[in-house]
Coordinates of C-alpha atoms in Angstrom, one line a residue:
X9 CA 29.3 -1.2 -12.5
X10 CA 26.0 -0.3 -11.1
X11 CA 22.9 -2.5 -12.4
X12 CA 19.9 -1.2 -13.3
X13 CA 18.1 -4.5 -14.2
X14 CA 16.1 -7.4 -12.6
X15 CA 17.4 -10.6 -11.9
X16 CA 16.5 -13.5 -14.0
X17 CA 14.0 -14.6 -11.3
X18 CA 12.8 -11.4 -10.9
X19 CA 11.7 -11.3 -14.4
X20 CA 9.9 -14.2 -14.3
X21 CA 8.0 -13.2 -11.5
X22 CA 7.4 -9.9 -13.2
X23 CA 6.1 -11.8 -16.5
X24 CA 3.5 -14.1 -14.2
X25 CA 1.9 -11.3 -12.2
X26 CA 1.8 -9.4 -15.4
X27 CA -0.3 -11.8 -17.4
X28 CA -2.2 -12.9 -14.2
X29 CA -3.6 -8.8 -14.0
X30 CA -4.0 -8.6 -18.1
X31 CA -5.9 -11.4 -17.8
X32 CA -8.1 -11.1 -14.9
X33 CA -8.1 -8.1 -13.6
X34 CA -8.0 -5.3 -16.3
X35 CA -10.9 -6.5 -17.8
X36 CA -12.9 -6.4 -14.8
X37 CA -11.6 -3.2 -12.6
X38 CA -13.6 -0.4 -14.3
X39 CA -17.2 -2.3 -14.1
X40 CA -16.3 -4.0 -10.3
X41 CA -15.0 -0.6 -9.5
X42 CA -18.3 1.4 -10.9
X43 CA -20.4 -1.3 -9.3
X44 CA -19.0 -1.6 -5.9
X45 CA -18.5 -5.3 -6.5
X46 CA -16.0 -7.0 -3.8
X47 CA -13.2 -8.5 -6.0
X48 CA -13.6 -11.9 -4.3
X49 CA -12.5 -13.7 -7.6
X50 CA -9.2 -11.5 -7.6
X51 CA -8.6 -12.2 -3.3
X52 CA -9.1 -15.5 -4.6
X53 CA -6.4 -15.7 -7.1
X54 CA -3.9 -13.8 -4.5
X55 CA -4.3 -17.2 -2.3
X56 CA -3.4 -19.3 -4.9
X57 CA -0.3 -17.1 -6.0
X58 CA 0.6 -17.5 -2.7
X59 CA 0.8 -13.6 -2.3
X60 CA 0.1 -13.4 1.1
X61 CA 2.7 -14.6 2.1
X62 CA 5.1 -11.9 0.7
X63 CA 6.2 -11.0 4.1
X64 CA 6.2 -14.1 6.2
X65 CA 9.6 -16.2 6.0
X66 CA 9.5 -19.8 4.2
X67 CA 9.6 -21.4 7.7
X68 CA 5.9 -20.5 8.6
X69 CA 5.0 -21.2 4.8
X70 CA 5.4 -17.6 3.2
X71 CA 7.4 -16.6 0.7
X72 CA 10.0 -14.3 1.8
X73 CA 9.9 -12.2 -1.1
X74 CA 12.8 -10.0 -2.0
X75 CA 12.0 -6.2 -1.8
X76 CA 12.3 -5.4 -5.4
X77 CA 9.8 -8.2 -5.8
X78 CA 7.7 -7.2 -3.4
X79 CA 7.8 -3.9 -5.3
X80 CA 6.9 -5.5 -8.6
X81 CA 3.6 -7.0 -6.9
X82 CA 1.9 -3.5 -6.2
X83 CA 3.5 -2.0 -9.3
X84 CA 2.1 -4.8 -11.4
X85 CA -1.5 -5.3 -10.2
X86 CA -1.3 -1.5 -9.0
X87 CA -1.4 -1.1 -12.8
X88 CA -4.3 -3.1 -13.2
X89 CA -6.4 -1.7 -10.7
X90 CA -5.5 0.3 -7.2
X91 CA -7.6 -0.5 -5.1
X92 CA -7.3 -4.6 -5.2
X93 CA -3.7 -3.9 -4.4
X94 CA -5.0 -2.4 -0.7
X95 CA -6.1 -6.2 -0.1
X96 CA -2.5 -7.2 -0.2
X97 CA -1.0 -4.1 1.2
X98 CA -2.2 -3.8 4.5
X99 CA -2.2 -8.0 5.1
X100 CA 1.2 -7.7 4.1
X101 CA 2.4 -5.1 6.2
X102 CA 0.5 -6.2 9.0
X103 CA 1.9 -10.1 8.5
X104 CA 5.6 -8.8 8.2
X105 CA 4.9 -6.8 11.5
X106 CA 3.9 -10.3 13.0
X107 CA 7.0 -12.0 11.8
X108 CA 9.2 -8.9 13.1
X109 CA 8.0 -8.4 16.8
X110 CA 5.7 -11.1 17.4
X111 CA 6.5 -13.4 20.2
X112 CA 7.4 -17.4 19.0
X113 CA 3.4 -18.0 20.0
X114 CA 2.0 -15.5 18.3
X115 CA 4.1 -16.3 15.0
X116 CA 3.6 -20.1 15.3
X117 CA -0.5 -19.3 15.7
X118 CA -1.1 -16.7 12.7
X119 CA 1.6 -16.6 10.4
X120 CA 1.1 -20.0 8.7
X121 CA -2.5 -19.3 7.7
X122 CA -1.4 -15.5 6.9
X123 CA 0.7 -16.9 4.8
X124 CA -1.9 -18.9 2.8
X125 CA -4.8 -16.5 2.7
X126 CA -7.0 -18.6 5.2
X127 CA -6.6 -15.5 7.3
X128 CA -6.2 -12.1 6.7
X129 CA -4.6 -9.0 8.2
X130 CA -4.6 -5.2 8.3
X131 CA -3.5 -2.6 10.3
X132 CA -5.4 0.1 13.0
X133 CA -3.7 3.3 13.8
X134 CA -5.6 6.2 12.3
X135 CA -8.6 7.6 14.8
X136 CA -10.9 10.4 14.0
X137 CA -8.4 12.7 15.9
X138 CA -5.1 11.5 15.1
X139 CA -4.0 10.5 11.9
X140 CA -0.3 12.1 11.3
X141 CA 0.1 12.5 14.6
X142 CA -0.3 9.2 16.1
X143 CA 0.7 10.1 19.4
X144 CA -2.7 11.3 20.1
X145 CA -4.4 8.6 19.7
X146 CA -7.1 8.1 22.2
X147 CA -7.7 4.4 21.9
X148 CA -6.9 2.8 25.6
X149 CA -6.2 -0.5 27.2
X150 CA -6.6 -1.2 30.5
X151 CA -5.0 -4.0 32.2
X152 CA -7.5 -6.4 33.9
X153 CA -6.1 -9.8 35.1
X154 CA -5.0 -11.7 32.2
X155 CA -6.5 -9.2 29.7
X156 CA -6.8 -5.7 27.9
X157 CA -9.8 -3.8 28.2
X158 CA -10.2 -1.7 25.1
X159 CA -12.1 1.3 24.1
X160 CA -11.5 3.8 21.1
X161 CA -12.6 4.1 17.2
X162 CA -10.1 3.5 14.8
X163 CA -11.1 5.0 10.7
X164 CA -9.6 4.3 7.5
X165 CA -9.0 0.5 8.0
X166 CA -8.4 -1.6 5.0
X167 CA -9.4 -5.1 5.0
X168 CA -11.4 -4.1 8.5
X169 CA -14.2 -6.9 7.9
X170 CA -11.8 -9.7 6.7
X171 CA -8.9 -9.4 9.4
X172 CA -7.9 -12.2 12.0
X173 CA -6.2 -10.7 13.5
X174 CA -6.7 -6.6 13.9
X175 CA -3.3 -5.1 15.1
X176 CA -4.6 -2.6 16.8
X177 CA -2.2 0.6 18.4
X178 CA -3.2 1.8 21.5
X179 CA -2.2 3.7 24.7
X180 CA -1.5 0.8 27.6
X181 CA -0.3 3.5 29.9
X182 CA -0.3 7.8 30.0
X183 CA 3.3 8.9 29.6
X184 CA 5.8 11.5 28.3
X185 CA 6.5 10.7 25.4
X186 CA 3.2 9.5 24.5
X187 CA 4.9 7.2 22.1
X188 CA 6.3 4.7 25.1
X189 CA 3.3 4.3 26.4
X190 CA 1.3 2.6 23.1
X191 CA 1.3 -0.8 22.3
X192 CA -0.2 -2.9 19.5
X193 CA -2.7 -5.8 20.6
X194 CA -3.4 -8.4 17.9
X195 CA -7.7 -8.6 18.1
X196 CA -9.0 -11.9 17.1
X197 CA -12.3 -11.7 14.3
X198 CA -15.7 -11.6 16.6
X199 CA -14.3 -10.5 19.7
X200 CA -17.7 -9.1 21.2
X201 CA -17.3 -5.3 21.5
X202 CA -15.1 -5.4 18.2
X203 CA -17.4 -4.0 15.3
X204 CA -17.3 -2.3 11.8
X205 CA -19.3 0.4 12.5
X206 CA -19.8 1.8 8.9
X207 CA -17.9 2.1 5.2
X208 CA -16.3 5.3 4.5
X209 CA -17.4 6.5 1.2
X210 CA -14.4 7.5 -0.9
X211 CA -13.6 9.2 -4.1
X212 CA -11.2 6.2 -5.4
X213 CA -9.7 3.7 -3.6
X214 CA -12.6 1.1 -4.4
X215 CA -12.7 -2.7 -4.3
X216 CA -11.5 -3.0 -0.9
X217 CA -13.2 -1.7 2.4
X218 CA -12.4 1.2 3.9
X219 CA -14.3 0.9 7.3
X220 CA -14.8 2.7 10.7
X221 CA -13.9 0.5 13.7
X222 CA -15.4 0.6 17.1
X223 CA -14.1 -0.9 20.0
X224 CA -16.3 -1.0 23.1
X225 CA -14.7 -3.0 26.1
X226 CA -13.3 -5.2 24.3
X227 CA -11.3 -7.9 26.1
X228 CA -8.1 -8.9 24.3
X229 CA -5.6 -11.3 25.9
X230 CA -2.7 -10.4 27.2
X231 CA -0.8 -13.3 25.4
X232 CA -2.0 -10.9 22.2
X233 CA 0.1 -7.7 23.2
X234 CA 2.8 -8.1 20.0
X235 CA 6.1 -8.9 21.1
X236 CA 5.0 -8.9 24.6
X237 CA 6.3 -6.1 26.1
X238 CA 4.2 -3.0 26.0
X239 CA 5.5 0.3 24.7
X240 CA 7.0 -1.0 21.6
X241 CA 4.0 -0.2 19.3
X242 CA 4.8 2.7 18.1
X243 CA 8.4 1.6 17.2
X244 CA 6.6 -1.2 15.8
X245 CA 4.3 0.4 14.0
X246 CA 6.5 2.8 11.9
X247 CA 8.9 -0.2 11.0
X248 CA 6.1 -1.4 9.2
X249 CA 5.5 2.2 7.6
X250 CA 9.0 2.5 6.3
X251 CA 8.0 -1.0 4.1
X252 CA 4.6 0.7 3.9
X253 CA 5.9 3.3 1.9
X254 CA 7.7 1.5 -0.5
X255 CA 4.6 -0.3 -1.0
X256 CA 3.1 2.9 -1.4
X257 CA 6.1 3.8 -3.9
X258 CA 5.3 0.9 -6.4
X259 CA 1.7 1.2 -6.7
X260 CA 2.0 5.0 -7.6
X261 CA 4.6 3.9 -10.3
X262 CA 2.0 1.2 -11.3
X263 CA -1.1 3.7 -11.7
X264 CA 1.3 5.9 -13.9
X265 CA 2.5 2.9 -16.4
X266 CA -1.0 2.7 -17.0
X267 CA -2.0 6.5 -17.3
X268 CA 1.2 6.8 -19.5
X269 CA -0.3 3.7 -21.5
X270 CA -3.4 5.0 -21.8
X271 CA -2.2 8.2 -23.1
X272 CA 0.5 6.8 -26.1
X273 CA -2.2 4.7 -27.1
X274 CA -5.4 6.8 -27.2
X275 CA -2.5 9.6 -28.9
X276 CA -2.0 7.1 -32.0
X277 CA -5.3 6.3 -32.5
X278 CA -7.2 9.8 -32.3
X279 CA -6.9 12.1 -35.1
X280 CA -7.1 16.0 -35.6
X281 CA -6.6 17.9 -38.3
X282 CA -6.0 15.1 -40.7
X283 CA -2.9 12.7 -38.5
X284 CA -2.7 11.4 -35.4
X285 CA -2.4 13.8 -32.4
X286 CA 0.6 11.8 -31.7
X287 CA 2.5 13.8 -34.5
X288 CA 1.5 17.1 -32.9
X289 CA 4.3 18.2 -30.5
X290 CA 2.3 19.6 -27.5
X291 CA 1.4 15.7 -26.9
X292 CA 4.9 14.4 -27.3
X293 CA 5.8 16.9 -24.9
X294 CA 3.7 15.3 -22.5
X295 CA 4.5 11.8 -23.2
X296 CA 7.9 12.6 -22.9
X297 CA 7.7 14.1 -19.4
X298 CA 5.4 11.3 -18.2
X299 CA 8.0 8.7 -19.3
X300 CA 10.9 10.5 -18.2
X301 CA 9.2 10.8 -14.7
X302 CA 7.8 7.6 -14.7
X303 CA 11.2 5.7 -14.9
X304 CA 12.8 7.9 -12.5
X305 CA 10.2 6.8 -9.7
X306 CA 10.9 3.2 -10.6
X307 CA 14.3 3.6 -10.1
X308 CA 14.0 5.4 -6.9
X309 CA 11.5 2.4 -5.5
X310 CA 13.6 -0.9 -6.5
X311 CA 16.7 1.7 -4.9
X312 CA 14.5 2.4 -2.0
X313 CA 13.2 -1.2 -1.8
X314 CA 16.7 -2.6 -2.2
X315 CA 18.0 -0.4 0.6
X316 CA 15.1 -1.8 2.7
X317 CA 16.8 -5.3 2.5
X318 CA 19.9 -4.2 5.1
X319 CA 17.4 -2.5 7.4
X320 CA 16.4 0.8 8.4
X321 CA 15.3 3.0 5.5
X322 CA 13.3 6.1 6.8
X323 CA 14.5 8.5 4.0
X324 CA 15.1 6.3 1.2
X325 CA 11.4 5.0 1.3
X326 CA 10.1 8.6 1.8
X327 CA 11.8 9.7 -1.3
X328 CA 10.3 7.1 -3.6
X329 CA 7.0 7.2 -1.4
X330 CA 6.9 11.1 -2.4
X331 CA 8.4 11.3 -5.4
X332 CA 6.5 8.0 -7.2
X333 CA 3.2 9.9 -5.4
X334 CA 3.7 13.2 -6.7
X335 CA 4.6 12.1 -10.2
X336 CA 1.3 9.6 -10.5
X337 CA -1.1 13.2 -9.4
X338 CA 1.0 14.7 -12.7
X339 CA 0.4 12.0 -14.9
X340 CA -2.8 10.8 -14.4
X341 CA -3.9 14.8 -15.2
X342 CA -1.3 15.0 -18.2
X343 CA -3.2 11.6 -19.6
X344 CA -6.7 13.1 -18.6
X345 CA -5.4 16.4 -20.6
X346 CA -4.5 13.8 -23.8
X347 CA -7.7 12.0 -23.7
X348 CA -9.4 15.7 -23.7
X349 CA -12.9 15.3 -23.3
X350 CA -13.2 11.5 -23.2
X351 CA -10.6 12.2 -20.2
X352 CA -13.2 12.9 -17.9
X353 CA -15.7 9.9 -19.0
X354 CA -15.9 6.5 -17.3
X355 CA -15.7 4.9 -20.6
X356 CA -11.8 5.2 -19.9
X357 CA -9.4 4.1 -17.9
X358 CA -7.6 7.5 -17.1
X359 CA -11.2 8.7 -15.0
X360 CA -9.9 6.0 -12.5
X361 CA -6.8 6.6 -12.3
X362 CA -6.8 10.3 -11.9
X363 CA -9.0 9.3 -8.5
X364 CA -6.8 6.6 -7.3
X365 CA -3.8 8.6 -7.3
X366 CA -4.2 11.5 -4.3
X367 CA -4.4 8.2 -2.2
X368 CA -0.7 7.6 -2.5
X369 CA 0.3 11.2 -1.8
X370 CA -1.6 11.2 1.8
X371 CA -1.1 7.1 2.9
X372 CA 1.5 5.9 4.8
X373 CA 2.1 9.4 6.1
X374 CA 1.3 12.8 3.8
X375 CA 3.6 14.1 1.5
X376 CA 4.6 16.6 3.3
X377 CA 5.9 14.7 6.5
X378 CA 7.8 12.3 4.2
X379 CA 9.4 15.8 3.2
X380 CA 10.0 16.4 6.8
X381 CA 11.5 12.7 7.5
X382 CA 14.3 13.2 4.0
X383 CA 15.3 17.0 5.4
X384 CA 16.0 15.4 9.1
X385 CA 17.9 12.9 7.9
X386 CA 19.9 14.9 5.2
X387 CA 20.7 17.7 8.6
X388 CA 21.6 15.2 10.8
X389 CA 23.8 13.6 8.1
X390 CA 21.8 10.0 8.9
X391 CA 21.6 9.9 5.0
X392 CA 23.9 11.5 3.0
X393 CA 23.4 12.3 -1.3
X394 CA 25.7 11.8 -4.0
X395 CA 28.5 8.7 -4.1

């Protein structure tokens, strides 16, 4: 028997998150989200859910969510509103990150306010020049003494003004491969030389900061080189991108529920010709396609996030990354093309979504390397399809 539903537990935590986002967030997104307005109400309410501490076992005060959970929390507020789900999603890869490869110190000293919310995370690995290929990244550390001397820019860094600490990948040595000679230094808020050097104006994505970040011989501890060993960044990094993308996964499968929403409802209450355009087949047409697709990318994330839970799961989270991705870019048009004119007006949700959604199909790696990471692993027989 193979079963397709959620634990008892899981359900309950579903049902809590859900009528925490009815209540407070979808009434709020589209105006915050028009306005620019921070969502510090919503942060605010994360804390007291305890949901950043998703990723951080019990023992420093997290909650050690399951996967599929975990999956539930950026489908659910996803739903409500994209970009407050970025708030959680880069804290909570960057805090699971800590609790996988940081040293005993370094867990004991952030984790326990990560877990609460009294500190945030995020994570720096894109540069101006490297963003797919992060093995030409630029950004260096130079070992002075007990120190790191850094220089580089890092771009498109969530949470940016809130983190404490700033993982931050760079090159501690030249080699060949570049990749084992990058690291990841943890940089403490209001290190001088450590500054925000300006908001990168987006198309969606809004409610949480999307920053520029310079760093300008700035002197980071060598106690605060993760796992303390250099040349594990990059390793370290794309473990954290596999649970990335299944992050990525269930947010794209959130912005759909609410596109398909949208769409059924707006399709029962608008008339032409005398009915509702419900009754006219070219719209059930579409609703059908967007639910069939819909469920399938659930499935494949709570598969993909279940996976997750034994270990390694390059392929399986690429699939649902790209398949969940590709199927919110179809349905937020299909609901934009059921809405018709009032499709394209801020008045409605579906304008939103239908700008939220190319997000997921370039994070956490672009669609078409997550294409390149399944066909590997399907050649090399690392995953194999069918039972």
């Amino acid at each position: 028997m193979v079963d397709f539903e959620l634990n008892d537990e899981q359900r309950l935590f579903r049902q809590t998150l859900r009528e925490f986002v009815d209540s407070e967030i979808v009434p709020v997104a589209s105006e915050w989200e028009r306005t620019g307005r921070y969502p510090t109400e919503i942060v605010e309410r994360f804390r007291q859910l305890g949901l950043f501490g998703m990723t951080i076992p019990e023992e420093y005060g997290g909650l050690a969510l399951d996967r599929v959970s975990f999956a539930l929390v950026f489908e659910e507020i996803a739903r409500g509103w994209m970009g407050v789900a970025g708030v959680l999603g880069s804290h909570s890869l960057a805090a699971w990150m800590i609790a996988q490869h940081g040293t005993e110190e370094q867990k004991k000293t952030y984790l326990p306010d990560l877990a609460t919310g009294a500190r945030r995370t995020g994570i720096a690995l894109t540069e101006p020049g490297a963003g797919t290929d992060l093995q030409g990244i630029q950004t260096r550390a130079v070992r002075d003494g007990d120190h790191y001397v850094v220089n580089g820019t890092k771009t498109w860094i969530t949470n940016a003004r809130h983190a404490d600490p700033m993982p931050v990948l760079v090159k501690t040595s030249v080699t060949e491969p570049a990749h084992r000679g990058m690291s990841l230094l943890l940089v403490e808020a209001g290190t001088p030389g450590y500054t925000v050097s300006r908001d990168l104006p987006k198309l969606g994505y809004k409610g949480t900061e999307t920053c520029e970040i310079s760093l300008a011989d700035v002197r980071v501890p060598v106690a605060n080189l993760l796992g303390g060993t250099e040349g594990r960044g990059m390793q370290q990094a794309l473990s954290a991108l596999e649970l990335g993308r299944v992050n990525i996964a269930a947010r794209a499968v959130g912005v759909s529920q609410c596109a398909y929403d949208a769409a059924l409802n707006y399709s029962r209450e608008r008339h032409a010709f005398g009915k509702p355009i419900a009754d006219f087949q070219a719209i059930q047409l579409k609703l059908a396609d967007m639910a069939t697709e819909i469920q399938a990318a659930r499935l494949l994330t709570y598969w993909a996030a279940v996976r997750s839970e034994s270990g390694a799961v390059n392929a399986e989270a690429a699939m649902a990354k790209y398949f969940a991705s590709e199927v919110a870019l179809r349905t937020t048009m299909e609901a934009m093309r059921v809405h018709g004119g009032y499709g394209y007006s801020q008045e409605f949700v579906v304008e939103r979504l239908y700008r939220d959604a190319p997000l997921m199909a370039i994070g956490e790696g672009t669609n078409d390397v997550q294409r390149m990471v399944i066909a590997r692993a399907l050649v090399s027989e690392a995953v194999k399809i069918g039972w």
